[in-house]
Amino acid sequence: MTLDPHTIAQFLSAIHPYDAMEPAVLQTLITTFEVRTIAAGGEIYAVHAPLDGLFVVYDGDVEIRDDHDVPISLLGPRNSFGERGLMRDGGSLTSARAVTDTTVLMLPAARFHQAMTEDPAFRRFFKRGRTDKPNKADLATTRVEALMATTPLTCAPDTDVQTAARLMRDARVSSICIAQDGRLEGIATIRDMSGKVVGDGLPFDTLITQVMTPDPVTLPPSAIGSDVLHMMMERRIGHIPVTQAGRLVGIVTQTDLTRFQAVSSAELVSEIAHSGSAEDMAQVTRRIPQLLAQLVAGGNRHEVITRLITDVADTATRRLLALAEAQLGPAPVPYLWLACGSQGRQEQTGVSDQDNCLFLDDRVTEADRPYFEALARFVCDGLDTCGYVYCPGDMMATNPRWCQPVRVWREYFTGWIKTPSPEAQMLASVMFDLRPIGGTTRLFEDLQAETLRKASTNSIFVAHMVSNSLKHTPPLGLLRGFATIRSGEHKNRIDLKHNGVVPVVDLGRIYALTGQLTAVNTAARLDAAIAAGVLSASGGQDLRDAYDLIAETRLDHQAKQVRAGAQPDNFLSPTDLSDFERSHLRDAFVVIKSLQSAVGHGRGMLS
C-alpha cells in the first residue's frame, strides 16, 4: 500500500501522542516514517531481534507473542508496538506477526530516540513510568532519614541523672538516648527528669537507667513522616529514636515535624486512639473515604495513600485490643494479633473487609481458650462496627482454626508446604501476607523466617504457588480492547482489584517466597526482589511502573466516586477513560501478562 504524507499526517494527528505535538514538529516527524506492508502470517520482527524502530498499525491486525510464544496482545489500527525494546537496548522483547494483510508505519529507531529527547508530549506518552507528583502533604511522603537528627545526644548506661541533665541542658535538647556500643537501650526526656527525679526526690547520683524508658519504640530510616506523627499521637510521646539493624542512627522529635502536613490522617489516628468504644471509632472511620479523596487530590502516591489508610485500621485494631483487655482483664498468656490481606500488606483503600488471626503462646491451656475467644469476638465485632466488614471466607480470629498456639501455626505452615492442595495454596497465599498489629511480636518472628526458608526450598510447593498465582489474569480482550465483565451489576466494566492489582500482588508474593524476602507490602516486595536479583532490574521496573499505573487508576476511580457521593468500588468502565489513559492501562496489563508468562515458564526474570 502506498500512503502519501498528507494521508499519514491525517492518520497520526488523530492519535496519541501525535495529536499533542506542535504541527511543525509533527510534519517533520511524518517525513521520516516508512510504510511497510506485511502479508497475513508474515513476521514483522522476531523475539530478541534488533528493532528497526517504532511501529504503528495503519491497517490490519498484529499479534504480539512473548519469548515463550504465548500470545499476549492482538493489535489493530492506531496501536503502537516496539517501544519497550527501543527504550532498553534496542532488542525486541516479543515477536510480532501480521494476522491479516497489514500495513504499518515505522519510525526509525534513531528518530524515535530523538523525539523522546526533544518532544515532551512524545516522551510523556512513551515513557509510561512513574511521574513525580506535586505533593501538598510533604510530611506524608518524606522519609524519616530526611527528617531525623543524625547525631542524637547519647550517654552510657552508667551515667548518673545529674550528668545526663547537664548534657541535655548544654545541647539544648529535650531528650537523651542511652546507648551501649551503638545499640539503643533506652531514652530519657525532660519529663522523666522532672517527674521522676525532681518530683520523686531521687538523689542526683541515680543512674539514668533507673528513670529511662527501656526498649522504646523505634522506626527505621525508611519509614515516612506520617509514621512518626501517628506513633506520637497514638502513644502520646514526643521523641522517637531511629534505628537500623539494631543500631541508633538518629532521632525524630515533635519539633522536627510540621503538623499540618499530615493533619487529616493524623487526626483520625488520634481520635481513634482515644476512643472509648467501637461506636465512637465508627464515627471516625466513616471519614476514611473523604480522607482517600483528599489524599488523591493532594497528589500523593498510591503506596502512601494506602499506607495512611491502613494506619487507621491498625490503630482501630490496637485500640479494640486495649478495650478488650480492659473489659476482660490481662491475657493469661502472651498473644499476637496479626492482619493478613490488604491490611497485612498495608494496601487498604476505600473498600476493605477484615482478615486477621491470633497467635497464642505455646503455654496456653484449654482453660485459657474462653478468654481468647472473647477477645477475638470483641475485636472482630468492633472492626465490623467500624466498617471493616466480616471476612466472607471467615478468615478471622473468631474462627477457632485461626486462633491457635504457635506450635499449631508451625504445623499449619509445614503441612501446607508438604502437601500443597488447592486449599493449602489458597491459605498459604493469605498467610504469607501476615503482619503483626498488636501483642508480642516475638511469637511470629522466628516462624516467619523458618517458613520462608522451608517454602523456598520446596520446588513442588513453589510450583503449586506459581500455578495458583496465575489464576488472576489481566483483563486483556482477544480483540485489542479490554475483557470486561459480561453480565450482572458490573457489566462492561473491568475489576481493577482482582484483574489489575491482585495479579501483581500474587507475583510479588512469589518473588518474596523464592527469594526468602520478609517484606509484605507489594511495592516493597518488588523493590526487594530487584535488589536481591530475583527480578531483573529492567523487568522489575516495568512491573513496578505497571503496578503504579493500575493502583493509581484504581484510587483515582474511587476518589471520583467519593466526590460524587457514591460508595467507592473497584469496577471501572473503560469508556470513562481517555484514549491516552486506555492505551497506558492496556500496556500495563500487557506487562503483567508477560511477567506472569515468565514466572509460569519457570523464570523469575524478564530480561
Short mmCIF file of C-alpha atoms in Angstrom, two decimals, residues 206-481:
data_model
loop_
_atom_site.label_atom_id
_atom_site.label_comp_id
_atom_site.label_asym_id
_atom_site.label_seq_id
_atom_site.Cartn_x
_atom_site.Cartn_y
_atom_site.Cartn_z
CA THR A 206 20.79 7.86 90.50
CA LEU A 207 21.72 6.01 87.34
CA ILE A 208 19.94 7.18 84.20
CA THR A 209 18.82 3.57 83.63
CA GLN A 210 16.55 3.92 86.68
CA VAL A 211 14.46 6.69 85.08
CA MET A 212 14.75 5.96 81.35
CA THR A 213 12.13 4.25 79.21
CA PRO A 214 13.79 0.93 78.35
CA ASP A 215 13.50 -0.57 74.85
CA PRO A 216 11.49 2.38 73.47
CA VAL A 217 9.53 2.15 70.25
CA THR A 218 11.66 2.98 67.22
CA LEU A 219 11.34 3.49 63.48
CA PRO A 220 13.74 2.71 60.64
CA PRO A 221 15.16 5.43 58.36
CA SER A 222 12.95 4.10 55.56
CA ALA A 223 9.73 4.95 57.45
CA ILE A 224 7.78 8.00 56.36
CA GLY A 225 6.85 11.16 58.23
CA SER A 226 3.27 10.13 58.82
CA ASP A 227 4.54 7.03 60.66
CA VAL A 228 6.25 9.37 63.11
CA LEU A 229 3.22 11.57 63.68
CA HIS A 230 0.83 8.64 64.02
CA MET A 231 3.07 6.86 66.51
CA MET A 232 3.48 10.05 68.55
CA MET A 233 -0.25 10.71 68.70
CA GLU A 234 -1.24 7.13 69.42
CA ARG A 235 1.36 6.59 72.17
CA ARG A 236 1.43 10.17 73.46
CA ILE A 237 5.18 10.54 73.07
CA GLY A 238 7.28 13.34 71.62
CA HIS A 239 10.54 11.58 70.76
CA ILE A 240 11.17 8.55 68.54
CA PRO A 241 14.67 7.07 68.15
CA VAL A 242 15.60 5.87 64.67
CA THR A 243 17.44 2.56 64.43
CA GLN A 244 18.83 0.42 61.65
CA ALA A 245 19.94 -3.17 62.21
CA GLY A 246 19.66 -2.53 65.94
CA ARG A 247 21.96 0.49 65.94
CA LEU A 248 20.93 4.04 66.83
CA VAL A 249 21.23 6.28 63.76
CA GLY A 250 19.04 9.27 64.64
CA ILE A 251 16.03 10.69 66.46
CA VAL A 252 12.84 12.49 65.43
CA THR A 253 11.03 14.84 67.82
CA GLN A 254 7.88 16.92 67.66
CA THR A 255 9.94 19.97 66.78
CA ASP A 256 11.08 18.18 63.60
CA LEU A 257 7.54 17.94 62.31
CA THR A 258 5.01 20.34 60.86
CA ARG A 259 1.63 19.08 61.99
CA PHE A 260 -0.50 20.46 59.19
CA GLN A 261 1.34 18.42 56.55
CA ALA A 262 -0.37 15.18 57.60
CA VAL A 263 -3.14 16.55 59.74
CA SER A 264 -6.08 14.71 58.15
CA SER A 265 -4.87 11.16 58.64
CA ALA A 266 -3.20 12.05 61.93
CA GLU A 267 -6.46 13.42 63.29
CA LEU A 268 -8.23 10.14 62.55
CA VAL A 269 -5.48 8.14 64.21
CA SER A 270 -5.51 10.41 67.26
CA GLU A 271 -9.30 10.30 67.66
CA ILE A 272 -9.40 6.51 67.36
CA ALA A 273 -6.50 6.04 69.78
CA HIS A 274 -8.52 7.87 72.45
CA SER A 275 -11.98 6.48 71.64
CA GLY A 276 -13.91 4.72 74.37
CA SER A 277 -15.92 2.31 72.22
CA ALA A 278 -16.25 0.79 68.77
CA GLU A 279 -19.24 3.06 68.14
CA ASP A 280 -17.06 6.10 68.81
CA MET A 281 -14.43 4.77 66.42
CA ALA A 282 -17.06 4.18 63.74
CA GLN A 283 -17.79 7.90 63.74
CA VAL A 284 -14.15 8.42 62.79
CA THR A 285 -13.72 5.61 60.26
CA ARG A 286 -16.73 6.90 58.31
CA ARG A 287 -14.43 9.72 57.22
CA ILE A 288 -11.96 7.35 55.53
CA PRO A 289 -13.48 7.78 52.03
CA GLN A 290 -13.11 11.55 52.39
CA LEU A 291 -9.53 11.03 53.57
CA LEU A 292 -8.85 8.94 50.47
CA ALA A 293 -10.29 11.63 48.19
CA GLN A 294 -8.22 14.33 49.91
CA LEU A 295 -5.01 12.30 49.65
CA VAL A 296 -5.60 11.59 45.96
CA ALA A 297 -6.35 15.25 45.32
CA GLY A 298 -3.16 16.15 47.16
CA GLY A 299 -1.08 14.25 44.60
CA ASN A 300 0.14 11.55 46.98
CA ARG A 301 1.48 8.31 45.55
CA HIS A 302 -0.69 5.22 45.83
CA GLU A 303 1.56 3.40 48.31
CA VAL A 304 1.49 6.44 50.61
CA ILE A 305 -2.31 6.71 50.44
CA THR A 306 -2.90 3.05 51.21
CA ARG A 307 -0.31 3.19 53.99
CA LEU A 308 -2.08 6.10 55.68
CA ILE A 309 -5.48 4.45 55.35
CA THR A 310 -4.10 1.19 56.75
CA ASP A 311 -2.63 3.13 59.68
CA VAL A 312 -6.19 3.98 60.67
CA ALA A 313 -7.20 0.29 60.65
CA ASP A 314 -4.09 -0.65 62.62
CA THR A 315 -4.87 1.95 65.27
CA ALA A 316 -8.50 0.83 65.48
CA THR A 317 -7.36 -2.77 65.97
CA ARG A 318 -4.90 -1.89 68.72
CA ARG A 319 -7.46 0.31 70.46
CA LEU A 320 -10.02 -2.51 70.39
CA LEU A 321 -7.43 -4.89 71.84
CA ALA A 322 -6.81 -2.42 74.66
CA LEU A 323 -10.53 -2.01 75.32
CA ALA A 324 -10.97 -5.79 75.28
CA GLU A 325 -8.23 -6.26 77.86
CA ALA A 326 -9.74 -3.51 80.00
CA GLN A 327 -13.02 -5.42 80.00
CA LEU A 328 -11.69 -8.98 80.18
CA GLY A 329 -8.59 -8.42 82.28
CA PRO A 330 -4.96 -9.20 81.41
CA ALA A 331 -4.35 -12.03 78.95
CA PRO A 332 -3.44 -15.34 80.65
CA VAL A 333 -0.53 -15.87 78.23
CA PRO A 334 1.20 -13.66 75.65
CA TYR A 335 -0.56 -13.36 72.29
CA LEU A 336 -0.11 -11.65 68.96
CA TRP A 337 -2.86 -10.24 66.75
CA LEU A 338 -1.90 -10.30 63.07
CA ALA A 339 -3.57 -8.95 59.94
CA CYS A 340 -3.40 -10.50 56.51
CA GLY A 341 -4.90 -9.46 53.19
CA SER A 342 -4.76 -5.79 52.26
CA GLN A 343 -4.30 -4.68 55.87
CA GLY A 344 -1.38 -7.05 56.27
CA ARG A 345 0.22 -5.63 53.13
CA GLN A 346 -0.61 -2.02 54.16
CA GLU A 347 -2.63 -1.63 50.95
CA GLN A 348 -6.13 -0.76 52.14
CA THR A 349 -8.27 1.58 50.05
CA GLY A 350 -11.79 2.88 50.49
CA VAL A 351 -13.17 -0.67 50.30
CA SER A 352 -11.84 -3.18 52.85
CA ASP A 353 -13.04 -6.15 54.85
CA GLN A 354 -11.13 -7.70 57.76
CA ASP A 355 -8.68 -10.62 57.62
CA ASN A 356 -6.94 -11.48 60.88
CA CYS A 357 -5.75 -14.23 63.20
CA LEU A 358 -4.31 -14.83 66.67
CA PHE A 359 -1.00 -16.46 67.59
CA LEU A 360 -1.01 -17.72 71.19
CA ASP A 361 1.95 -18.57 73.37
CA ASP A 362 2.53 -22.33 73.49
CA ARG A 363 1.83 -22.30 77.23
CA VAL A 364 -1.85 -21.64 76.56
CA THR A 365 -4.24 -24.17 78.09
CA GLU A 366 -7.80 -25.19 77.32
CA ALA A 367 -8.85 -23.20 80.36
CA ASP A 368 -7.45 -20.08 78.67
CA ARG A 369 -9.47 -20.59 75.48
CA PRO A 370 -12.63 -18.74 76.58
CA TYR A 371 -10.56 -15.61 77.22
CA PHE A 372 -9.14 -15.51 73.68
CA GLU A 373 -12.49 -16.42 72.15
CA ALA A 374 -14.00 -13.43 73.91
CA LEU A 375 -11.06 -11.23 72.92
CA ALA A 376 -11.38 -12.22 69.26
CA ARG A 377 -15.14 -11.69 69.26
CA PHE A 378 -14.79 -8.26 70.88
CA VAL A 379 -12.20 -7.07 68.35
CA CYS A 380 -13.79 -8.57 65.22
CA ASP A 381 -17.22 -7.25 66.18
CA GLY A 382 -15.68 -3.86 66.85
CA LEU A 383 -13.93 -3.84 63.48
CA ASP A 384 -17.20 -4.72 61.78
CA THR A 385 -18.86 -1.82 63.60
CA CYS A 386 -16.08 0.42 62.28
CA GLY A 387 -16.83 -0.62 58.70
CA TYR A 388 -14.26 -3.38 58.29
CA VAL A 389 -16.88 -6.00 57.50
CA TYR A 390 -16.55 -9.64 58.46
CA CYS A 391 -14.42 -11.69 56.06
CA PRO A 392 -16.73 -13.67 53.71
CA GLY A 393 -14.29 -16.59 53.94
CA ASP A 394 -14.24 -16.48 57.76
CA MET A 395 -10.51 -15.71 57.77
CA MET A 396 -10.76 -14.15 61.22
CA ALA A 397 -9.53 -14.77 64.75
CA THR A 398 -13.09 -15.66 65.77
CA ASN A 399 -12.70 -18.87 63.76
CA PRO A 400 -11.06 -21.39 66.15
CA ARG A 401 -8.88 -22.59 63.28
CA TRP A 402 -7.18 -19.19 63.16
CA CYS A 403 -6.76 -18.74 66.92
CA GLN A 404 -4.05 -21.22 67.84
CA PRO A 405 -0.76 -21.68 69.71
CA VAL A 406 2.42 -21.02 67.74
CA ARG A 407 3.17 -24.75 67.58
CA VAL A 408 -0.10 -25.33 65.72
CA TRP A 409 0.62 -22.48 63.32
CA ARG A 410 4.00 -24.07 62.68
CA GLU A 411 2.22 -27.35 61.88
CA TYR A 412 -0.16 -25.48 59.57
CA PHE A 413 2.63 -23.97 57.50
CA THR A 414 4.64 -27.20 57.45
CA GLY A 415 1.58 -29.13 56.26
CA TRP A 416 0.72 -26.60 53.56
CA ILE A 417 4.28 -26.73 52.25
CA LYS A 418 4.50 -30.55 52.29
CA THR A 419 1.04 -31.11 50.79
CA PRO A 420 0.10 -28.12 48.59
CA SER A 421 -3.54 -28.95 47.96
CA PRO A 422 -5.73 -26.24 46.36
CA GLU A 423 -6.92 -25.21 49.83
CA ALA A 424 -3.35 -25.20 51.13
CA GLN A 425 -2.25 -22.97 48.26
CA MET A 426 -5.05 -20.51 48.97
CA LEU A 427 -4.34 -20.44 52.71
CA ALA A 428 -0.59 -20.13 52.23
CA SER A 429 -1.14 -17.20 49.85
CA VAL A 430 -3.19 -15.43 52.51
CA MET A 431 -0.91 -16.27 55.41
CA PHE A 432 2.29 -15.23 53.64
CA ASP A 433 0.93 -11.68 53.92
CA LEU A 434 0.74 -11.71 57.72
CA ARG A 435 1.85 -8.59 59.61
CA PRO A 436 1.86 -8.16 63.41
CA ILE A 437 -0.54 -5.49 64.67
CA GLY A 438 -0.69 -5.80 68.46
CA GLY A 439 0.79 -8.04 71.12
CA THR A 440 4.05 -9.96 71.49
CA THR A 441 5.84 -9.84 68.13
CA ARG A 442 8.42 -12.50 69.02
CA LEU A 443 5.70 -15.12 68.58
CA PHE A 444 5.90 -14.56 64.83
CA GLU A 445 9.48 -13.56 64.05
CA ASP A 446 11.15 -16.99 64.12
CA LEU A 447 8.19 -18.66 62.43
CA GLN A 448 8.26 -16.24 59.52
CA ALA A 449 11.93 -16.83 58.76
CA GLU A 450 11.58 -20.60 59.22
CA THR A 451 8.55 -20.81 56.93
CA LEU A 452 10.15 -18.77 54.16
CA ARG A 453 13.23 -20.97 54.32
CA LYS A 454 11.24 -24.22 54.10
CA ALA A 455 8.89 -22.96 51.42
CA SER A 456 11.56 -21.54 49.11
CA THR A 457 13.49 -24.82 49.05
CA ASN A 458 10.45 -26.97 48.25
CA SER A 459 10.26 -26.87 44.46
CA ILE A 460 6.90 -28.67 44.33
CA PHE A 461 5.31 -26.18 46.72
CA VAL A 462 6.77 -23.23 44.79
CA ALA A 463 5.45 -24.67 41.52
CA HIS A 464 1.96 -25.02 43.01
CA MET A 465 2.11 -21.48 44.41
CA VAL A 466 3.15 -20.18 40.98
CA SER A 467 0.23 -22.01 39.39
CA ASN A 468 -2.15 -20.57 42.00
CA SER A 469 -0.79 -17.05 41.42
CA LEU A 470 -1.69 -17.21 37.72
CA LYS A 471 -5.40 -17.68 38.34
CA HIS A 472 -5.94 -13.93 38.35
CA THR A 473 -5.25 -12.62 34.86
CA PRO A 474 -5.20 -9.09 33.45
CA PRO A 475 -8.41 -8.11 31.60
CA LEU A 476 -6.99 -8.19 28.09
CA GLY A 477 -9.52 -8.83 25.34
CA LEU A 478 -8.65 -11.01 22.38
CA LEU A 479 -9.55 -8.22 20.02
CA ARG A 480 -7.49 -5.19 21.04
CA GLY A 481 -9.59 -3.93 23.91
#
